Coordinates of C-alpha atoms in Angstrom, one line a residue:
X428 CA -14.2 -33.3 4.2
X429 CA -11.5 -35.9 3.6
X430 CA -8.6 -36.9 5.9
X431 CA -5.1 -35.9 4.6
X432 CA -2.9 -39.0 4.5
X433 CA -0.1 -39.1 6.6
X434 CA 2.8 -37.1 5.1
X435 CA 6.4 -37.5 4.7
X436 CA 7.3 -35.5 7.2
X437 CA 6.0 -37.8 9.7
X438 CA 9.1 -39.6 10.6
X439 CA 8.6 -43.5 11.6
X440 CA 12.3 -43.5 13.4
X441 CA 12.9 -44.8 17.1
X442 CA 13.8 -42.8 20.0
X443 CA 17.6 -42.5 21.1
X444 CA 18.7 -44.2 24.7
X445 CA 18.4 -43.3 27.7
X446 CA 21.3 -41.1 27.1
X447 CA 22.3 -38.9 24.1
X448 CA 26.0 -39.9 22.8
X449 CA 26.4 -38.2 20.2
X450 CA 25.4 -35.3 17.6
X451 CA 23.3 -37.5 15.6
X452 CA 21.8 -38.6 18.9
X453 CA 20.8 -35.8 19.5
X454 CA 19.2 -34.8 16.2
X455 CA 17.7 -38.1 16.3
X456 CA 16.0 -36.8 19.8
X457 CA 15.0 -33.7 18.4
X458 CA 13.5 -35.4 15.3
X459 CA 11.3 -37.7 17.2
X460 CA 10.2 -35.0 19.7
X461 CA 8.9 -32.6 16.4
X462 CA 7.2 -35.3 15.3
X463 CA 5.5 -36.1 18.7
X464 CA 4.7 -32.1 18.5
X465 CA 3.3 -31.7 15.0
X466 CA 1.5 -35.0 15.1
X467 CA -2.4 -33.8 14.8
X468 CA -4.6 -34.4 18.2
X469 CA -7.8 -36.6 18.3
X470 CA -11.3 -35.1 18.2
X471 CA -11.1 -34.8 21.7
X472 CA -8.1 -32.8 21.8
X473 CA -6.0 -35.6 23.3
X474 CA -2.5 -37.1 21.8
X475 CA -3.0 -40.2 19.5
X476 CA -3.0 -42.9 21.4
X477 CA -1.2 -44.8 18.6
X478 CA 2.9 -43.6 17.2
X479 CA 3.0 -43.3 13.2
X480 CA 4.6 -47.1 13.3
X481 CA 1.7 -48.7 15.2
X482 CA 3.3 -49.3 18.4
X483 CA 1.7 -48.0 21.1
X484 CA 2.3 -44.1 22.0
X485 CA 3.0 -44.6 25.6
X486 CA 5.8 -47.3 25.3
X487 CA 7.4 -44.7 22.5
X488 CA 6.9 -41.5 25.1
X489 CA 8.6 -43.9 28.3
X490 CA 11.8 -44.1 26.3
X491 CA 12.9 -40.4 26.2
X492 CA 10.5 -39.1 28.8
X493 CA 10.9 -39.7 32.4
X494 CA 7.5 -39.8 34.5
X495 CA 7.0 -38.0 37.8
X496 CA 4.8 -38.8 40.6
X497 CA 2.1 -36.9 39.0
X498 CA 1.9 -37.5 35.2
X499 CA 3.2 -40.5 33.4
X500 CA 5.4 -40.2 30.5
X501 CA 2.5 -39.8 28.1
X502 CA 0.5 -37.8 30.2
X503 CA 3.4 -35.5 30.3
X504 CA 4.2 -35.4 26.3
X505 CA 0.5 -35.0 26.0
X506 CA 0.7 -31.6 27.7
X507 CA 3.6 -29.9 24.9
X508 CA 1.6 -32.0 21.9
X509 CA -1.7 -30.5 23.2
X510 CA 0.3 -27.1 23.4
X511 CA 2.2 -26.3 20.6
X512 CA -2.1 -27.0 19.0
X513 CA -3.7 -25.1 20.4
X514 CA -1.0 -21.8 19.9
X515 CA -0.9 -22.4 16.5
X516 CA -4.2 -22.6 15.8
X517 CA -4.8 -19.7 18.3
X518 CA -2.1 -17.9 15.6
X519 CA -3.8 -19.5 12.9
X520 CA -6.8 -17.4 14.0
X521 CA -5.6 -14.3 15.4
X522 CA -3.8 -13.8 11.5
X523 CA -7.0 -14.5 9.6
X524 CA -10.0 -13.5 10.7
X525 CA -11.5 -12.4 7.2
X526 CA -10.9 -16.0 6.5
X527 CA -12.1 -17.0 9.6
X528 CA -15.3 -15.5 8.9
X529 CA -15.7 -16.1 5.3
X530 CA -15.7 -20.1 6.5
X531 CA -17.2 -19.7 9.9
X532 CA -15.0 -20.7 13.1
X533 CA -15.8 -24.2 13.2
X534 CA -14.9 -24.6 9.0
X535 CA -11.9 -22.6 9.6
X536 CA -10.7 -24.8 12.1
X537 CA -11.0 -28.0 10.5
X538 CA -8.9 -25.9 7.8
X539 CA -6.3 -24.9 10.1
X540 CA -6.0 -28.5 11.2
X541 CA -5.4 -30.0 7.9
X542 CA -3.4 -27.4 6.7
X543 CA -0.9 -27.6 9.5
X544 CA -0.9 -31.6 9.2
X545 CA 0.4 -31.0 5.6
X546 CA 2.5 -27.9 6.1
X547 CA 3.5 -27.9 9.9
X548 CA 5.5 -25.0 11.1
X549 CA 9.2 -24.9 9.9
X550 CA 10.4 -21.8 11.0
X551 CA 11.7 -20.5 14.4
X552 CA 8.5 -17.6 14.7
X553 CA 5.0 -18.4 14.4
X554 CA 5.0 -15.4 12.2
X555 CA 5.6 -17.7 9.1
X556 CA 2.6 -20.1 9.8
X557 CA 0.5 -19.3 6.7
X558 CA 2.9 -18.7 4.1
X559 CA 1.9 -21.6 2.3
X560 CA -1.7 -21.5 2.8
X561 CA -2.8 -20.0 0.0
X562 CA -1.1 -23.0 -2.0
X563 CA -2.4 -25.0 0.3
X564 CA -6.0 -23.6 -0.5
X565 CA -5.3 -24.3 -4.4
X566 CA -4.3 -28.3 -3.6
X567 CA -7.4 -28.6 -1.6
X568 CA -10.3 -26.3 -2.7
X569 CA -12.7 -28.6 -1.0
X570 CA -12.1 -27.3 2.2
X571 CA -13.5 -23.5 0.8
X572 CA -16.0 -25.1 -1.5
X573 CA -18.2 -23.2 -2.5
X574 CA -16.2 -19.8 -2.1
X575 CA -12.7 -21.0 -3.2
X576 CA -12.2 -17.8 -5.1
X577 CA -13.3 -15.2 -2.0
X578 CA -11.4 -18.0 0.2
X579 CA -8.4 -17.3 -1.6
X580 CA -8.1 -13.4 -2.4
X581 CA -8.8 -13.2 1.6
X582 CA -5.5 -15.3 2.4
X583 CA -3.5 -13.6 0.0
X584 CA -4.5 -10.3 1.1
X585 CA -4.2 -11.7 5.4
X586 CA -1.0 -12.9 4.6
X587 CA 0.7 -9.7 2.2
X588 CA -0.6 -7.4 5.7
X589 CA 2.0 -10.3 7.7
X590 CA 4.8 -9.3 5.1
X591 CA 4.1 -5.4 5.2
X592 CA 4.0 -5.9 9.3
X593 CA 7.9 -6.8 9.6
X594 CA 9.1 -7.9 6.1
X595 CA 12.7 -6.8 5.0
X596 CA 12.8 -3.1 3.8
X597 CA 15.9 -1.6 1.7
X598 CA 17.1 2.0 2.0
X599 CA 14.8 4.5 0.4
X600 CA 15.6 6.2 -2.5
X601 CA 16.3 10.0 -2.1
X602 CA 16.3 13.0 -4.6
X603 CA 20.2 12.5 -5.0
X604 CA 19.9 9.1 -5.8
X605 CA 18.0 9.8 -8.7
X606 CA 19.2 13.3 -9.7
X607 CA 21.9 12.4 -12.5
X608 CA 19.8 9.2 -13.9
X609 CA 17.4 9.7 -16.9
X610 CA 14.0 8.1 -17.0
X611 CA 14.8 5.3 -19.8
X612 CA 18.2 4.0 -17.5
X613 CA 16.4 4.6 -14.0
X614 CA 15.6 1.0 -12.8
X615 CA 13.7 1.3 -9.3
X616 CA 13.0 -1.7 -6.8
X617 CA 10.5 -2.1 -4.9
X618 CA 10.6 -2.6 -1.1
X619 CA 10.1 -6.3 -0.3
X620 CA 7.5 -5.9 2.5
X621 CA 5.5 -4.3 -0.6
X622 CA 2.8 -6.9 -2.0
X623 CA 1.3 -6.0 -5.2
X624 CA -2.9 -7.5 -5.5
X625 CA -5.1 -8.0 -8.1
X626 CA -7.7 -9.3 -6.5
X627 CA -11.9 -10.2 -7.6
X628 CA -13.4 -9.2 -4.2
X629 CA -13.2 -6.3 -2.5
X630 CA -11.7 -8.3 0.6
X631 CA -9.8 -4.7 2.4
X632 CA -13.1 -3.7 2.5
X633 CA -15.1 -6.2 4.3
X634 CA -11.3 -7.1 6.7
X635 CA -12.3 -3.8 8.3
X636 CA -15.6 -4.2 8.8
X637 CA -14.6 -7.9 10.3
X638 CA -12.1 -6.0 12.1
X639 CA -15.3 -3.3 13.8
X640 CA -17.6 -6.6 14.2
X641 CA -14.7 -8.2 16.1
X642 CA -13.9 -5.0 18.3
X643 CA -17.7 -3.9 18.6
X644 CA -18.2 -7.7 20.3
X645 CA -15.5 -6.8 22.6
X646 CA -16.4 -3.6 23.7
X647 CA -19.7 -5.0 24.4
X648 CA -18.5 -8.6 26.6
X649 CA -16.0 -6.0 28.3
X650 CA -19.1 -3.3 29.3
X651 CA -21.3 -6.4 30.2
X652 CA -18.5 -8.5 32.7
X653 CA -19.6 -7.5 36.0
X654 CA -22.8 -7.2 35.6
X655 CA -24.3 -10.5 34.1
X656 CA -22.8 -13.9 32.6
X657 CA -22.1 -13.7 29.1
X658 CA -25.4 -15.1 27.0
X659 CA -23.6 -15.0 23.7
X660 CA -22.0 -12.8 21.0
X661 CA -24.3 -10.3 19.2
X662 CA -22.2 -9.5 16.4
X663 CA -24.3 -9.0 13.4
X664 CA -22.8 -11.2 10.3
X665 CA -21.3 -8.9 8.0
X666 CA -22.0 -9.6 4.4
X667 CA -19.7 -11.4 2.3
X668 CA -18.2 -9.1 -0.3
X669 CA -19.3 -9.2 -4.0
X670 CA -17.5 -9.6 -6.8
X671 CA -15.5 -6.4 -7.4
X672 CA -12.0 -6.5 -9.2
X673 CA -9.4 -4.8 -7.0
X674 CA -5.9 -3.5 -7.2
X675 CA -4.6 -3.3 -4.0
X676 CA -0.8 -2.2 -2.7
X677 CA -0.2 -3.8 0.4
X678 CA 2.0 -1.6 2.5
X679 CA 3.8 -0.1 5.7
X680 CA 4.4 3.6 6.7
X681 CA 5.7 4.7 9.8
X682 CA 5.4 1.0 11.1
X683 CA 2.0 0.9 10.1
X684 CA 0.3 -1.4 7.9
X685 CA -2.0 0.1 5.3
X686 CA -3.6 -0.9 1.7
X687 CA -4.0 1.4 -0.9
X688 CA -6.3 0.9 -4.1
X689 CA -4.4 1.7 -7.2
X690 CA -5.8 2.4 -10.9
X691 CA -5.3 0.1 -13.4
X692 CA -2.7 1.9 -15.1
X693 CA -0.7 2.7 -11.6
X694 CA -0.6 -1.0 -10.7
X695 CA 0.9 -2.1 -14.3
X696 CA 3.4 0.8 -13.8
X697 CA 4.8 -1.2 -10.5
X698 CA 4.6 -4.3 -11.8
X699 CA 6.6 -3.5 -14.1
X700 CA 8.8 -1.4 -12.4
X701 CA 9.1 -4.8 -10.0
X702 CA 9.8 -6.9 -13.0
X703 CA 13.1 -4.4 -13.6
X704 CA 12.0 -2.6 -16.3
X705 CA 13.3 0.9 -16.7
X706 CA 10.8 3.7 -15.3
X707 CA 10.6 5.0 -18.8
X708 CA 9.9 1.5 -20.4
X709 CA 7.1 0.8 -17.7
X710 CA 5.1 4.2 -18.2
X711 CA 5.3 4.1 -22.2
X712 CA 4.3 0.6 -22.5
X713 CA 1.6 0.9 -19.6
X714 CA 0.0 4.2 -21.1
X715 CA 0.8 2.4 -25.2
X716 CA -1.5 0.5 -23.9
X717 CA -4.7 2.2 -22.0
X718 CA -7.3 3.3 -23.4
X719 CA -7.9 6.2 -21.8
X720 CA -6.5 9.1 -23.8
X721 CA -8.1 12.1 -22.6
X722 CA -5.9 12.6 -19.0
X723 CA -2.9 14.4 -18.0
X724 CA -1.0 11.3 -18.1
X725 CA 2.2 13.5 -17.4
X726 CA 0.5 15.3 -14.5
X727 CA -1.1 12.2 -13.0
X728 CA 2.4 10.3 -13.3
X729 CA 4.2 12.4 -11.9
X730 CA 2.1 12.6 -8.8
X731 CA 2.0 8.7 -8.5
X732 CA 5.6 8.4 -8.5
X733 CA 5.8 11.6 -5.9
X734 CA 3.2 9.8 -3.8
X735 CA 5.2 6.2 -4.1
X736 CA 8.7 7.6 -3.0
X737 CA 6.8 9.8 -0.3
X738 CA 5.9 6.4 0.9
X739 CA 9.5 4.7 0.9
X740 CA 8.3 2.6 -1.7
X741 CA 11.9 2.8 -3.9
X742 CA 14.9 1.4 -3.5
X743 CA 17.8 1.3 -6.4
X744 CA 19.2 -2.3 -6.9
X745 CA 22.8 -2.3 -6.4

């Protein structure tokens, strides 16, 4: 695996004073203690003993961090670097396990790492952490060689169940809303926390059997606590998934996350209903287009749509 280079958000600027006189002082303060944060820690899970300029972390940490008479300055910046690591990458983990497993834990954490050192966190909630790791996982396929492919359609699919979990939602459309529009001006949105997969693996699949591994391990350290030291996980491996394409809909109901598998024609219907094309305009050119002639395309339409607003899937754009 190769080292990322340093990246350009790794400032090279000098601490403040002793004493903050201004605004820009204080951003200043707040820039270089970000950087001391994000900066990566060594193999040994220490702070670099070396700032991003060359000088030597400890005279950098001295001039905005006091010592006590238990830790010196560095000892005691050590302690939020090491921190704000190891909850990030706990994060990092808890969000992807199907990933995690794909790679195995000690892949998956060089992963992490590298990812973060090129991405690190820029959001107020931890929530946002792998929003760009699936680009990430495109600009570095390396790190999933040989399974960049499952690698991928796993992160997508960990990170659309983050959006469903607590993304935005608009008001759901009701029978009034729709009662004096016809089919070719009806334009219907589509809730954002709603994500949309076509996908090669059948990755919801083997998340919940990752999911029962995971739980299954638990159960079992939990029963076996008192009674004798741990002596290892048993969890059997679960099998990676083969190639299988899927259309998923990545959802919430009732403050629940769920995935549904959609037919061909259903998912080009919403996609093209999330494109802003008029319901009428997304069924003809969806069904102009399938070859399957001999269904009740009416019926079966009709019970799609019923099933999608039953969901809360619908909102009208204003």
């Amino acid at each position: 695996m190769k080292r990322l280079k340093r990246t350009s958000s790794e400032k090279t600027s000098s601490p403040p004073g002793s004493s903050i006189g201004s605004r820009e002082e204080l951003r200043e303060l707040q820039r270089i203690m970000a950087n001391a944060l994000f900066r990566p820690l060594t193999p040994r899970w220490g702070m670099q003993k070396t700032w991003s300029d060359g000088r030597s972390t400890k005279e950098v940490a001295a001039q905005f961090i006091k010592p006590n008479d238990r830790l010196t300055s560095f000892e005691r910046l050590e302690i939020y670097n090491r921190q704000y690591w190891f909850r990030v990458l706990d994060c990092l983990h808890d969000d992807y396990p199907g990933l995690r497993t794909i790679l195995g834990t000690s892949k998956f954490t060089k992963l992490a790492i590298a990812y973060l050192e090129r991405y690190p966190s820029n959001s107020y909630t931890l929530r946002d952490l792998g929003d760009r790791l699936e680009q990430f996982l495109r600009e570095e396929p390396d790190w999933t060689a040989p399974r960049q492919a499952l690698a991928i359609d796993m992160a997508r699919f960990e990170w659309a169940q983050t959006v469903a979990f607590d993304g935005p939602a608009k008001r759901s459309i009701d029978a009034d809303d729709i009662l004096t529009k016809s089919a070719d001006q009806l334009i219907l949105g589509l809730q954002p926390y709603l994500s949309l997969l076509e996908l090669d693996y059948a990755v919801d699949d083997f998340l919940v059997a990752v999911k029962k591994s995971e739980e299954d391990g638990l159960r079992g350290e939990a029963s076996n606590a008192v009674h004798s030291a741990p002596r290892g996980s048993r969890r059997k491996p679960v099998r990676l998934p083969k190639k299988q394409k899927v259309l998923l809909a990545v959802h919430r109901y009732e403050n629940m996350v769920y995935s549904k598998r959609l037919e061909p024609e259903e998912y080009r219907i919403l996609t093209a209903l999330e494109k802003g094309e008029t319901v009428a305009a997304a069924c003809e050119s969806v069904l102009s287009e399938s070859g399957r002639t001999d269904l009740d395309w009416a019926g079966i339409i009709k019970n799609w749509f019923d099933t999608w607003a039953a969901l809360g899937w619908f909102y009208l754009p204003s």
